[in-house]
Coordinates of N, CA and C and ligand atoms in Angstrom, one line a residue:
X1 N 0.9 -1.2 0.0 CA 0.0 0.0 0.0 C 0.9 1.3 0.0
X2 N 2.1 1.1 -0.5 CA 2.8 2.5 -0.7 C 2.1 3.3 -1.9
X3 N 2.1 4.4 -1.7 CA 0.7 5.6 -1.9 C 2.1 6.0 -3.4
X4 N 1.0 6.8 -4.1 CA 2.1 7.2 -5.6 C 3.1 8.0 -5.0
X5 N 3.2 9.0 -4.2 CA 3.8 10.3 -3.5 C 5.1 9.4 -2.8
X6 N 5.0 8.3 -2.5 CA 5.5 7.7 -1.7 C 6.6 6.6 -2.7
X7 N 6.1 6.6 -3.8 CA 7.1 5.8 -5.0 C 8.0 7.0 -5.3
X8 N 7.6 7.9 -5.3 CA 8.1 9.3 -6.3 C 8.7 9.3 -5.3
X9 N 9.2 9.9 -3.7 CA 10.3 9.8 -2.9 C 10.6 9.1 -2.7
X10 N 10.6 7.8 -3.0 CA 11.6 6.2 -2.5 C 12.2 7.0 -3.9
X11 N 11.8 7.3 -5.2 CA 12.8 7.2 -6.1 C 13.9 8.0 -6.4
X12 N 13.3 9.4 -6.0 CA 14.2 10.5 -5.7 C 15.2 10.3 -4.9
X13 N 15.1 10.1 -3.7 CA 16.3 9.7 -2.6 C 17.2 8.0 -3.4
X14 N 16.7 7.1 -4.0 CA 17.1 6.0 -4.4 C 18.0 7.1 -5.6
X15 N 17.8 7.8 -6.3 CA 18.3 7.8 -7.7 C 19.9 9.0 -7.0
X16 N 19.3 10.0 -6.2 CA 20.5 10.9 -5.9 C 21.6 9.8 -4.6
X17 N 20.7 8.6 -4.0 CA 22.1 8.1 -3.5 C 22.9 7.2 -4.5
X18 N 22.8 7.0 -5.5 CA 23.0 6.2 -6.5 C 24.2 7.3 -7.7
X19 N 23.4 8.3 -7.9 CA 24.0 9.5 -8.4 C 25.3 10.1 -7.6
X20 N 25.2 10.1 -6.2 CA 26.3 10.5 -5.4 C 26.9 9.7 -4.9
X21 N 28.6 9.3 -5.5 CA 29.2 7.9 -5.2 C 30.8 8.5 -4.9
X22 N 31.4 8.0 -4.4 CA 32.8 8.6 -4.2 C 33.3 8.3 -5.8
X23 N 34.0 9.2 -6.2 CA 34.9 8.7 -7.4 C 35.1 7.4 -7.7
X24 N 35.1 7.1 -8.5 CA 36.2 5.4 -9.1 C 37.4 6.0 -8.6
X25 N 38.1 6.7 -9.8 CA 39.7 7.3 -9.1 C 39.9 6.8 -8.0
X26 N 39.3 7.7 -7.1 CA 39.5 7.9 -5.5 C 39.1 6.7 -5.2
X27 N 38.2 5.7 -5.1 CA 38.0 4.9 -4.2 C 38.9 3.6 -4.5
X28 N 40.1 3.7 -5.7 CA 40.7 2.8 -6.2 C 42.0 3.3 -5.6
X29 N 42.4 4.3 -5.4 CA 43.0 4.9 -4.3 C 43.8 3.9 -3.2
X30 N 42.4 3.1 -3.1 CA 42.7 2.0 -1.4 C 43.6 1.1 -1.6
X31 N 43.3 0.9 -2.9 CA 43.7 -0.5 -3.7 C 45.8 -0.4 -3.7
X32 N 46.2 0.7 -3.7 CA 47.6 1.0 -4.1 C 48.0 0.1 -3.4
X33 N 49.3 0.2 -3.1 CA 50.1 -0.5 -1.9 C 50.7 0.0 -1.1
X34 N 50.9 1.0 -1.0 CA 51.9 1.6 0.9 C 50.5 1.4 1.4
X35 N 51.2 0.5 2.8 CA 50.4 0.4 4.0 C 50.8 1.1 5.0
X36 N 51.7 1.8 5.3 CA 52.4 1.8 6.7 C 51.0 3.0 7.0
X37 N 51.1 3.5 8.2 CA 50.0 3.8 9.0 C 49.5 5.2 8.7
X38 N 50.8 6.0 8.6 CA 50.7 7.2 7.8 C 50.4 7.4 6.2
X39 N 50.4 6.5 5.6 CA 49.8 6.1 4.4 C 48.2 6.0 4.4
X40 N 47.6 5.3 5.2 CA 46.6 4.8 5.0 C 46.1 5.6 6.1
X41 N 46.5 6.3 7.1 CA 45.8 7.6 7.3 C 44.7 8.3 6.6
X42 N 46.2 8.7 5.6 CA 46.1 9.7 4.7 C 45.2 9.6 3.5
X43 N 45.1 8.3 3.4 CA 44.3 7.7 2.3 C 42.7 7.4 2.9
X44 N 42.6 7.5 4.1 CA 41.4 7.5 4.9 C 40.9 8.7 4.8
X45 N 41.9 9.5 5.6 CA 41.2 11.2 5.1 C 40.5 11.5 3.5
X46 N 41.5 11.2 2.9 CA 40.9 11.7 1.5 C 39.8 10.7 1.2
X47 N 39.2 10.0 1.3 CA 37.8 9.2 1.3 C 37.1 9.5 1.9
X48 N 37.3 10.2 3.3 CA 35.8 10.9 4.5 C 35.8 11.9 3.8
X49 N 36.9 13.2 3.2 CA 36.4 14.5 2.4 C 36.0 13.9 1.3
X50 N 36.1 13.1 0.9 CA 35.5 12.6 -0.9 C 34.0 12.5 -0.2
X51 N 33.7 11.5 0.9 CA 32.9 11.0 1.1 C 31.3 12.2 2.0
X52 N 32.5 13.1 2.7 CA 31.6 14.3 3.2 C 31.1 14.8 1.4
X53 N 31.9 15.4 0.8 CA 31.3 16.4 -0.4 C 30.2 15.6 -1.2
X54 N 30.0 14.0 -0.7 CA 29.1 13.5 -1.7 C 27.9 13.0 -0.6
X55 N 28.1 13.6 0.3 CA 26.9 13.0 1.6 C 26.0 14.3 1.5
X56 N 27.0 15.5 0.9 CA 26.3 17.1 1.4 C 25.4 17.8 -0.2
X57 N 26.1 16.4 -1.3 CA 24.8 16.3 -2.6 C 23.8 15.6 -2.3
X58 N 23.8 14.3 -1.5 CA 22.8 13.4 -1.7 C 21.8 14.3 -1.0
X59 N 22.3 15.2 0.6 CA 21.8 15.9 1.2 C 20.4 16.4 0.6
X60 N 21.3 17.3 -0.1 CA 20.8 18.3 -0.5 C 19.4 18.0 -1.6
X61 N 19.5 16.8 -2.1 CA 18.1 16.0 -3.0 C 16.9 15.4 -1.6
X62 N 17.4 15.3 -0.7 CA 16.3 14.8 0.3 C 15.0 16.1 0.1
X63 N 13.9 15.7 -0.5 CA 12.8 16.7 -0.1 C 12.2 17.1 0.9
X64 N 12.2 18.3 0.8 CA 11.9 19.2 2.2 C 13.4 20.1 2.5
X65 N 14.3 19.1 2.5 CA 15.7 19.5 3.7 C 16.3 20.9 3.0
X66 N 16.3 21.2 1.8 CA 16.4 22.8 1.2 C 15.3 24.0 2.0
X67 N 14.5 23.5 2.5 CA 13.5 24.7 2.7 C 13.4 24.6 4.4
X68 N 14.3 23.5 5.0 CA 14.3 23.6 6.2 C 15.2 25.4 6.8
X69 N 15.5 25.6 7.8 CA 16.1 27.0 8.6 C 17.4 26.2 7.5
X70 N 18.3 27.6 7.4 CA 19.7 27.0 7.2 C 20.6 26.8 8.0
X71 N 20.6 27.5 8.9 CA 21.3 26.9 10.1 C 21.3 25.4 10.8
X72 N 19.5 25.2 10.8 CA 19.5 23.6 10.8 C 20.1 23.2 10.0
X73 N 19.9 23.3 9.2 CA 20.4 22.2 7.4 C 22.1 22.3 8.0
X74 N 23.0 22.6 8.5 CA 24.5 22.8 9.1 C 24.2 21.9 10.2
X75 N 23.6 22.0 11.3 CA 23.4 21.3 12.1 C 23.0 20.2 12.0
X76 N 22.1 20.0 10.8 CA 22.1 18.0 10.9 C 23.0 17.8 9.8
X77 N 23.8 18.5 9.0 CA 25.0 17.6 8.6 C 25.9 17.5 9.2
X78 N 26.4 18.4 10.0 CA 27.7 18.4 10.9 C 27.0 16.9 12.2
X79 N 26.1 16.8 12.6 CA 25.5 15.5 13.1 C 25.4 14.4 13.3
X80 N 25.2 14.3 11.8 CA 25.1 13.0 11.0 C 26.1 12.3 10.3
X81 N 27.1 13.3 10.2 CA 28.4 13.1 9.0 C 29.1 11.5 9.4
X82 N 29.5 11.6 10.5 CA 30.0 10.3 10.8 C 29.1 8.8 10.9
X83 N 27.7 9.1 10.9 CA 27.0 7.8 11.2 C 26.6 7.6 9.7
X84 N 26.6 8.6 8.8 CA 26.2 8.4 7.2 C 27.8 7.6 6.8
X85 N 28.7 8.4 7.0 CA 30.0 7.6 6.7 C 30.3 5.8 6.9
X86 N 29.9 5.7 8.7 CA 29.9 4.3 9.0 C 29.0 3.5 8.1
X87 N 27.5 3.7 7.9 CA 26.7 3.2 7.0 C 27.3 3.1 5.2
X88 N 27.6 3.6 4.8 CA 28.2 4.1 3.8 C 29.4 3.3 3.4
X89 N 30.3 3.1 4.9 CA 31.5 2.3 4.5 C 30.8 0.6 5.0
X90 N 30.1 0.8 5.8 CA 29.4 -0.1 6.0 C 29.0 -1.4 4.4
X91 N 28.6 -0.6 3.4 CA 28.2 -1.1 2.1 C 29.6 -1.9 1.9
X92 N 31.0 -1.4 1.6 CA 31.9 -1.6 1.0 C 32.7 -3.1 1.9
X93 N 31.9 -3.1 3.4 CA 32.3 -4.7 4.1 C 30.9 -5.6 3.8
X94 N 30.0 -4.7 3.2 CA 28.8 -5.9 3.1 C 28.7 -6.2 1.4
X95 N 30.0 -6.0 0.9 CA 30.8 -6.5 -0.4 C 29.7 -5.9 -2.0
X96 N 29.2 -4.9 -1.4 CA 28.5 -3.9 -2.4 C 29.6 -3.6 -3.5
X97 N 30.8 -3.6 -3.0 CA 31.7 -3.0 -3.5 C 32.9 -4.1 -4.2
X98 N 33.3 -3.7 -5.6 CA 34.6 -5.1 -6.3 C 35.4 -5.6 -5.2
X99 N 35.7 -6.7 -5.3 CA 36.1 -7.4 -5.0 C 37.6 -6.7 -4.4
X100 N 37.6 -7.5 -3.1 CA 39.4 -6.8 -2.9 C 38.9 -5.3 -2.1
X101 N 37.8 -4.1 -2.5 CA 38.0 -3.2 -1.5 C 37.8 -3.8 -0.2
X102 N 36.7 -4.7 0.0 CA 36.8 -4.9 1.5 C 37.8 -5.3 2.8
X103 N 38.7 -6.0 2.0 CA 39.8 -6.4 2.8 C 40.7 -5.2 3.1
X104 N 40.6 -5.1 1.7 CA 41.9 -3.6 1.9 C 41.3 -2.3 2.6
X105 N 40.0 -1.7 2.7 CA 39.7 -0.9 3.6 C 40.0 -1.6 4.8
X106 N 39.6 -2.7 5.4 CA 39.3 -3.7 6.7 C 41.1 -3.3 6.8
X107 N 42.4 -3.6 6.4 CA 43.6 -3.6 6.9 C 43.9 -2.0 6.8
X108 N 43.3 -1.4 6.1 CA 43.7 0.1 6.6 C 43.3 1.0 7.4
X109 N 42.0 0.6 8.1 CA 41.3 0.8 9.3 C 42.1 0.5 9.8
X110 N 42.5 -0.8 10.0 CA 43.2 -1.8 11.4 C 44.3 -1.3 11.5
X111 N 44.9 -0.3 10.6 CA 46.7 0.4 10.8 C 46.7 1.4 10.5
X112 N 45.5 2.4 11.0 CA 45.7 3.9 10.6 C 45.5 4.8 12.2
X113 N 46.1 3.8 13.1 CA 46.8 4.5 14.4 C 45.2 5.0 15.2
X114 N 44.1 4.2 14.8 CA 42.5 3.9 15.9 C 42.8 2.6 16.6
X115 N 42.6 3.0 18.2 CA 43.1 2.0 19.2 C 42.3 0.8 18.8
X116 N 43.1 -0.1 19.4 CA 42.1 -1.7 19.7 C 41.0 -1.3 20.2
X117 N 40.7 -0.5 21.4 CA 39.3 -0.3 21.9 C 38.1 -0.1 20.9
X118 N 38.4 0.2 19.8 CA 37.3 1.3 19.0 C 37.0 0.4 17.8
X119 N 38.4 -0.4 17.6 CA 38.1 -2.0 16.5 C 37.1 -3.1 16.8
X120 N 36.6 -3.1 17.6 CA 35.5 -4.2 18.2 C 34.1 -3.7 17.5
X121 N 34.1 -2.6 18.3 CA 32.7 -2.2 18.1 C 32.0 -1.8 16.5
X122 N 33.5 -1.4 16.0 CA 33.4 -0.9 14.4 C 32.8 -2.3 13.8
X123 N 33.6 -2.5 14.5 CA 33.8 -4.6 13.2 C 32.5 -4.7 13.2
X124 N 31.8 -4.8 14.6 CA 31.2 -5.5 15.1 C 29.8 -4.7 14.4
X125 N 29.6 -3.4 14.0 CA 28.7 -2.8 13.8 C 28.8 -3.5 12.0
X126 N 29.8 -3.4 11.3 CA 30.3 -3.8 9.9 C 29.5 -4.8 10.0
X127 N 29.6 -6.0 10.7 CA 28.9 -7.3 10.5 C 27.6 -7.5 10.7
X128 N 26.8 -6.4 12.1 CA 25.9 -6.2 11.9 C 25.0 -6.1 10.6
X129 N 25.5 -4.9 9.9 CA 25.0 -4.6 8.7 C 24.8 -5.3 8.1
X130 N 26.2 -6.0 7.8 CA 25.7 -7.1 6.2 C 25.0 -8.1 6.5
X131 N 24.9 -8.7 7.8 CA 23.8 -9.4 7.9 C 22.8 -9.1 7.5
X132 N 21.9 -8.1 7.5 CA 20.9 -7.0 6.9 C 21.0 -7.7 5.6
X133 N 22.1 -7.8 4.7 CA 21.5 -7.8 3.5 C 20.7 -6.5 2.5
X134 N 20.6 -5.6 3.3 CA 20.1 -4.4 3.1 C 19.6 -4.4 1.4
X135 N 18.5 -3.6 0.8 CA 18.6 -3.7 -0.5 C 19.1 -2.0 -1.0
X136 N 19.1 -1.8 -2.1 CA 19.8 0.0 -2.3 C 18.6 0.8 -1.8
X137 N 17.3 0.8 -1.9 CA 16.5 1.4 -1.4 C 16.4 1.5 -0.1
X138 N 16.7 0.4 0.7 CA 16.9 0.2 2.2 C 17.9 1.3 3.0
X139 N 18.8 1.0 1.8 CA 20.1 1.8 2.4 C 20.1 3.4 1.9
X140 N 19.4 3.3 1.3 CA 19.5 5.0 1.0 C 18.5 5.8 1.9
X141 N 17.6 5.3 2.4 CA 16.3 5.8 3.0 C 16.8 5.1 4.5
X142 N 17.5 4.7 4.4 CA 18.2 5.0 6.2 C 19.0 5.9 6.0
X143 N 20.0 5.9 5.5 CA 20.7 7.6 5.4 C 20.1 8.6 5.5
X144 N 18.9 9.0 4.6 CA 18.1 10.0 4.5 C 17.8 9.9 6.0
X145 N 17.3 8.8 6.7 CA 16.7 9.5 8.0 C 17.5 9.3 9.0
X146 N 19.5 9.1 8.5 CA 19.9 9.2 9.8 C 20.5 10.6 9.5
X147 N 20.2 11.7 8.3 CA 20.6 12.6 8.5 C 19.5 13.6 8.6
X148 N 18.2 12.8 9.1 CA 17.0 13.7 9.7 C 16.7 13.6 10.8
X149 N 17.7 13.4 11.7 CA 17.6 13.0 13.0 C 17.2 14.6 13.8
X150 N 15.8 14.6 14.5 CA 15.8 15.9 15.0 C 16.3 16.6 16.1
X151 N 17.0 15.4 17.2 CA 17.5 15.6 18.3 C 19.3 15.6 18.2
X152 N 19.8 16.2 17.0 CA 21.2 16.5 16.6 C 21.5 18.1 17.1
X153 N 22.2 18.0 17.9 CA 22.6 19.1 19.0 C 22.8 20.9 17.9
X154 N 22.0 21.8 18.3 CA 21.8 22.6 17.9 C 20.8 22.9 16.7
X155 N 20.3 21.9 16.7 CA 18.7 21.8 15.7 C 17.5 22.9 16.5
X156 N 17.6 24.0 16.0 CA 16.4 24.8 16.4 C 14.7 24.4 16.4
X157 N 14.6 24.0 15.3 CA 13.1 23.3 14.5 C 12.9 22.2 14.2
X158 N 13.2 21.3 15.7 CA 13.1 20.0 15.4 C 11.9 19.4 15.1
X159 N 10.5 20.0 15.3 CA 9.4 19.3 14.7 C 9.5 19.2 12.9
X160 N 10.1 20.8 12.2 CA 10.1 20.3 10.8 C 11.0 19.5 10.6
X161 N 12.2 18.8 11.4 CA 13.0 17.8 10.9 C 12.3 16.4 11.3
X162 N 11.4 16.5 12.0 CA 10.9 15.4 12.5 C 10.0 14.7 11.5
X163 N 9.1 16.3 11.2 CA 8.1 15.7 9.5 C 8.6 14.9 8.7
X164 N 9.7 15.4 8.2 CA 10.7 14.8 7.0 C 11.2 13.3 7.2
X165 N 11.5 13.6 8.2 CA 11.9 12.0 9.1 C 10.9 11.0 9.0
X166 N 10.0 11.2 9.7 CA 8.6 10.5 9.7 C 7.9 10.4 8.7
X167 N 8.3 11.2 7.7 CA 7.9 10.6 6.3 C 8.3 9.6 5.6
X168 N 9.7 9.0 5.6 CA 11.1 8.7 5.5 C 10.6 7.4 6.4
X169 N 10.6 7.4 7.6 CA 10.5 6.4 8.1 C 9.2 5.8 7.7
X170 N 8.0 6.5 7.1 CA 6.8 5.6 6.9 C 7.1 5.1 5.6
X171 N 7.7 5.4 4.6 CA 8.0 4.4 3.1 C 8.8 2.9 3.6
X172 N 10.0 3.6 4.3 CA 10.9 2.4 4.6 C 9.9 1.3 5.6
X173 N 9.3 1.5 6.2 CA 8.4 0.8 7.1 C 7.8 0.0 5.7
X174 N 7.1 0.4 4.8 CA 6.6 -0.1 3.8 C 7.2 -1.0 3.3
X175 N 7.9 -0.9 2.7 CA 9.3 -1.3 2.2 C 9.6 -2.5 2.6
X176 N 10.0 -2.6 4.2 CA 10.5 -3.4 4.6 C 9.5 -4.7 4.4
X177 N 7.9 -4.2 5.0 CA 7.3 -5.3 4.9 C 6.8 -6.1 3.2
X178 N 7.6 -5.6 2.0 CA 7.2 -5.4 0.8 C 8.3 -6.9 0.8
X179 N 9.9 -6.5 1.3 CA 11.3 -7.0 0.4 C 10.8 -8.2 1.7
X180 N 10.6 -8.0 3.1 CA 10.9 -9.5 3.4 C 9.5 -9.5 4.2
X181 N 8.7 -9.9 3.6 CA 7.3 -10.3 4.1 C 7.5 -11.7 5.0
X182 N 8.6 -12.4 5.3 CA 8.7 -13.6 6.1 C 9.6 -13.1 7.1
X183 N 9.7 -11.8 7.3 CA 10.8 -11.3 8.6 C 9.8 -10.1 9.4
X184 N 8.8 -10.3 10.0 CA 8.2 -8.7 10.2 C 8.8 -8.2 10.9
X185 N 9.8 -8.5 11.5 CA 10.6 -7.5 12.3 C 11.5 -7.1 12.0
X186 N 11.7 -7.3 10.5 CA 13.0 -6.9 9.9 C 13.3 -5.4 9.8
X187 N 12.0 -4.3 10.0 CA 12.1 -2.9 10.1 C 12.5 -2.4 11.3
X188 N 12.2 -3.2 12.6 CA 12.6 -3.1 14.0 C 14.2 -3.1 14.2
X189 N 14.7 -3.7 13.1 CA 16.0 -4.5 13.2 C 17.0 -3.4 12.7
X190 N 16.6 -3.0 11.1 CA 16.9 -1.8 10.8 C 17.5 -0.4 11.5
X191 N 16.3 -0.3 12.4 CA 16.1 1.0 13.4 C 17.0 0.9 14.4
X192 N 17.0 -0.6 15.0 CA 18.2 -1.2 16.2 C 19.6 -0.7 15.4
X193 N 19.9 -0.7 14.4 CA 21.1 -0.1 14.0 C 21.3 1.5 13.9
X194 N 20.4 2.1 14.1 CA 20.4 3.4 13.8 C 21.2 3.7 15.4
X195 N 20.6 3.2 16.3 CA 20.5 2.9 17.9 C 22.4 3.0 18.1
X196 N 22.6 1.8 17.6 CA 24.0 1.0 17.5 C 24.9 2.0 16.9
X197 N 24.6 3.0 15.8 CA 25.0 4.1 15.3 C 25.6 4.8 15.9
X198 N 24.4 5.5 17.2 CA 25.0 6.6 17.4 C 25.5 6.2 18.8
X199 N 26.2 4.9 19.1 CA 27.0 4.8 20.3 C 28.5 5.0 19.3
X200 N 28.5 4.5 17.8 CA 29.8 4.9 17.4 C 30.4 6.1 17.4
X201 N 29.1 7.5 17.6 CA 29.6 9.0 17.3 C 30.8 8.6 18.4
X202 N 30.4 8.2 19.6 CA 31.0 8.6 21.0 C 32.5 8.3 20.4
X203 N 32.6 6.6 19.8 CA 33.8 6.1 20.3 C 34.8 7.0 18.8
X204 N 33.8 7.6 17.6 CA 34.7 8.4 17.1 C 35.3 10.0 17.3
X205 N 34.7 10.2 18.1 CA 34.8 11.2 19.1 C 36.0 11.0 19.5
X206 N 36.0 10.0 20.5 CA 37.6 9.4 21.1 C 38.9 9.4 19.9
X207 N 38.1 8.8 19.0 CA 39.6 8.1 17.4 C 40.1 9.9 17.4
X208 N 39.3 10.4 17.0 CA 39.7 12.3 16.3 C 40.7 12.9 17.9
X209 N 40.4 12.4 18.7 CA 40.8 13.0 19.9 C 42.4 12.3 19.8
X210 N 42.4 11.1 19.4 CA 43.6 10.5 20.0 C 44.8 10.8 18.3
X211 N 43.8 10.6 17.4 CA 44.4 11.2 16.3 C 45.0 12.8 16.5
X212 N 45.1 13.7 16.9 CA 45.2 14.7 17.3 C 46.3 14.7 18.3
X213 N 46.2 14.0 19.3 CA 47.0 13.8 20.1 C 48.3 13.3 19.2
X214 N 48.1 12.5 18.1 CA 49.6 12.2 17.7 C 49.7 13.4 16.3
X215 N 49.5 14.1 16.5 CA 49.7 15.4 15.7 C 49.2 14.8 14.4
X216 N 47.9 13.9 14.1 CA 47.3 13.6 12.6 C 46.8 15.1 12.2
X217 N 46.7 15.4 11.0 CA 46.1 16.5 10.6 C 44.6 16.0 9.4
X218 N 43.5 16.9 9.3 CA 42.8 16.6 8.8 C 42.9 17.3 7.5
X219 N 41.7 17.3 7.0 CA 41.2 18.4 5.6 C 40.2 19.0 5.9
X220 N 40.5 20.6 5.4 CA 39.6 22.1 6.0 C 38.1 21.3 5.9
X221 N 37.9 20.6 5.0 CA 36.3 19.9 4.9 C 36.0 19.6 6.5
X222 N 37.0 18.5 6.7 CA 36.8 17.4 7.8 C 36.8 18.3 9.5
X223 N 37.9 19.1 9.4 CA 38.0 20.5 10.2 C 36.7 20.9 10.7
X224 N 36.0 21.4 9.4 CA 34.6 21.9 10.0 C 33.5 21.4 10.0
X225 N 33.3 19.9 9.6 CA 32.2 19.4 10.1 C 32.2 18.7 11.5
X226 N 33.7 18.5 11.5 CA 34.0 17.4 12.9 C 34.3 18.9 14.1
X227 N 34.4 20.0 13.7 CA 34.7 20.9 14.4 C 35.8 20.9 15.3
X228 N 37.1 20.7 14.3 CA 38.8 20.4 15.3 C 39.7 21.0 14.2
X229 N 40.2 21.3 15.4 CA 41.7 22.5 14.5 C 41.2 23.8 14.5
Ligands
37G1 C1 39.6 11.1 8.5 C2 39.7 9.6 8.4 C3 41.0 9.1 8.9 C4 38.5 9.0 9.1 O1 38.2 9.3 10.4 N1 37.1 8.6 10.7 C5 36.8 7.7 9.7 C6 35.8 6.8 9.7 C7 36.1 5.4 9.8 CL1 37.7 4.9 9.9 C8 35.1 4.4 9.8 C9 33.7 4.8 9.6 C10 33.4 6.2 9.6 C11 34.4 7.2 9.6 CL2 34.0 8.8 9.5 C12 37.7 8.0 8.7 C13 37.7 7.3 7.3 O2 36.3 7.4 6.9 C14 36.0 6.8 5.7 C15 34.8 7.2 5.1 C16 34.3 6.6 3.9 C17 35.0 5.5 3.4 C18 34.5 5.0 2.1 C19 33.2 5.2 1.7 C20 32.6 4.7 0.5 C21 33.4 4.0 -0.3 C22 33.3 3.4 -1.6 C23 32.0 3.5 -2.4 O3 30.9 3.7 -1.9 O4 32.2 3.3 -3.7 C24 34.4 2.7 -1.9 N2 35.3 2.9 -0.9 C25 34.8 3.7 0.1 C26 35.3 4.2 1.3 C27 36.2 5.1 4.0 C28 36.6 5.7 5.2

């Protein structure tokens, strides 16, 4: 019973996350060979600014989110940046992605100077996901509503982000019970990751702190969404 209004934004948000992809170039990037830690740093960086400038197009296609305050529209992407990222990199361990990136992101995570502490939970969230199975519509229409989160610190007008959201979450609700009609709780399950999300802000919170502490440097992008330096 998804309504016509309701195909027309599954497709809109489906076609601009689809349209906004990190480079080929760039994401072949991973594939080189220096590993050492400062390498793959550096090669991490340039993937989150690849990956922020194509999170702040897909953004910007979500309907409604242009005509929200502008200040909000700053405030839920500075927000959301890192839990769209994990979801995002998320795809490339749940082998969306040729062959070979997964391992090779998975060993340049594991050596780009983020403690053991923060490797558990990541993995652990990675595996989550692919179990999901997720389909591209699944995953694009969670993004959209993890970057319509209304309670992201310094959101003025959280009831119009809430609309947008609750729109977002009524298709995907649909959705879910459309792709796996033998799982009804498979939209519950969904949402439990959003949950699982935002315990990772904290522990990336800590990675940028300890990265800093060993004098890592970012990009002016990453600077002002993550708000350091
Ligand atoms: C500043 C750096 C060191 C950093 O700080 N925290 C994190 C970080 C980490 Cl280490 C994990 C999760 C989230 C963040 Cl922000 C990172 C690295 O972030 C990213 C972001 C995004 C990708 C990423 C996305 C898409 C694709 C893709 C495709 O879609 O075609 C193919 N290859 C991809 C690679 C990788 C690494």
């Amino acid at each position: 019973e998804i309504t016509k209004e309701q195909q027309a934004l599954m497709k809109i948000i489906l076609d601009a996350y689809n349209r906004h992809q990190i480079p080929q170039d760039v994401a072949k990037k991973l594939l080189q060979d220096q590993y050492s830690a400062e390498e793959n740093f550096l090669l991490l960086t340039e993937m989150a600014t690849s990956q922020v400038q194509v999170l702040v197009e897909f953004t910007k296609n979500i309907p409604g989110f242009l005509s929200l305050d502008h200040e909000d529209q700053i405030a839920l992407l500075k927000g959301s940046a890192v839990e769209a990222m994990f979801l995002r990199s998320a795809q490339v361990f749940s082998r969306k992605m040729p062959k070979g990136h997964t391992e090779v992101l998975e060993a340049r995570i594991r050596k780009s100077g983020i403690s053991e502490e923060f490797m558990t939970p990541m993995f652990n969230f990675y595996k989550s996901i692919g179990e999901l199975h997720m389909v591209q519509e699944e995953q694009a229409l969670l993004t959209a509503i993890t970057i319509l989160t209304p309670d992201r610190p310094h959101v003025k007008d959280q009831h119009a982000v809430e609309r947008l959201q609750e729109s977002m979450l009524d298709v995907l609700r649909k959705l879910c019970a459309l792709q796996h009609p033998q799982e009804p709780q498979y939209f519950a399950r969904l949402l439990g990751r959003l949950t699982e999300l935002r315990t990772l802000n904290h522990y990336h919170t800590e990675m940028l702190t300890s990265w800093r502490m060993n004098d890592h440097k970012f990009t002016p992008l990453l600077c002002e969404i993550w708000d350091v330096q």
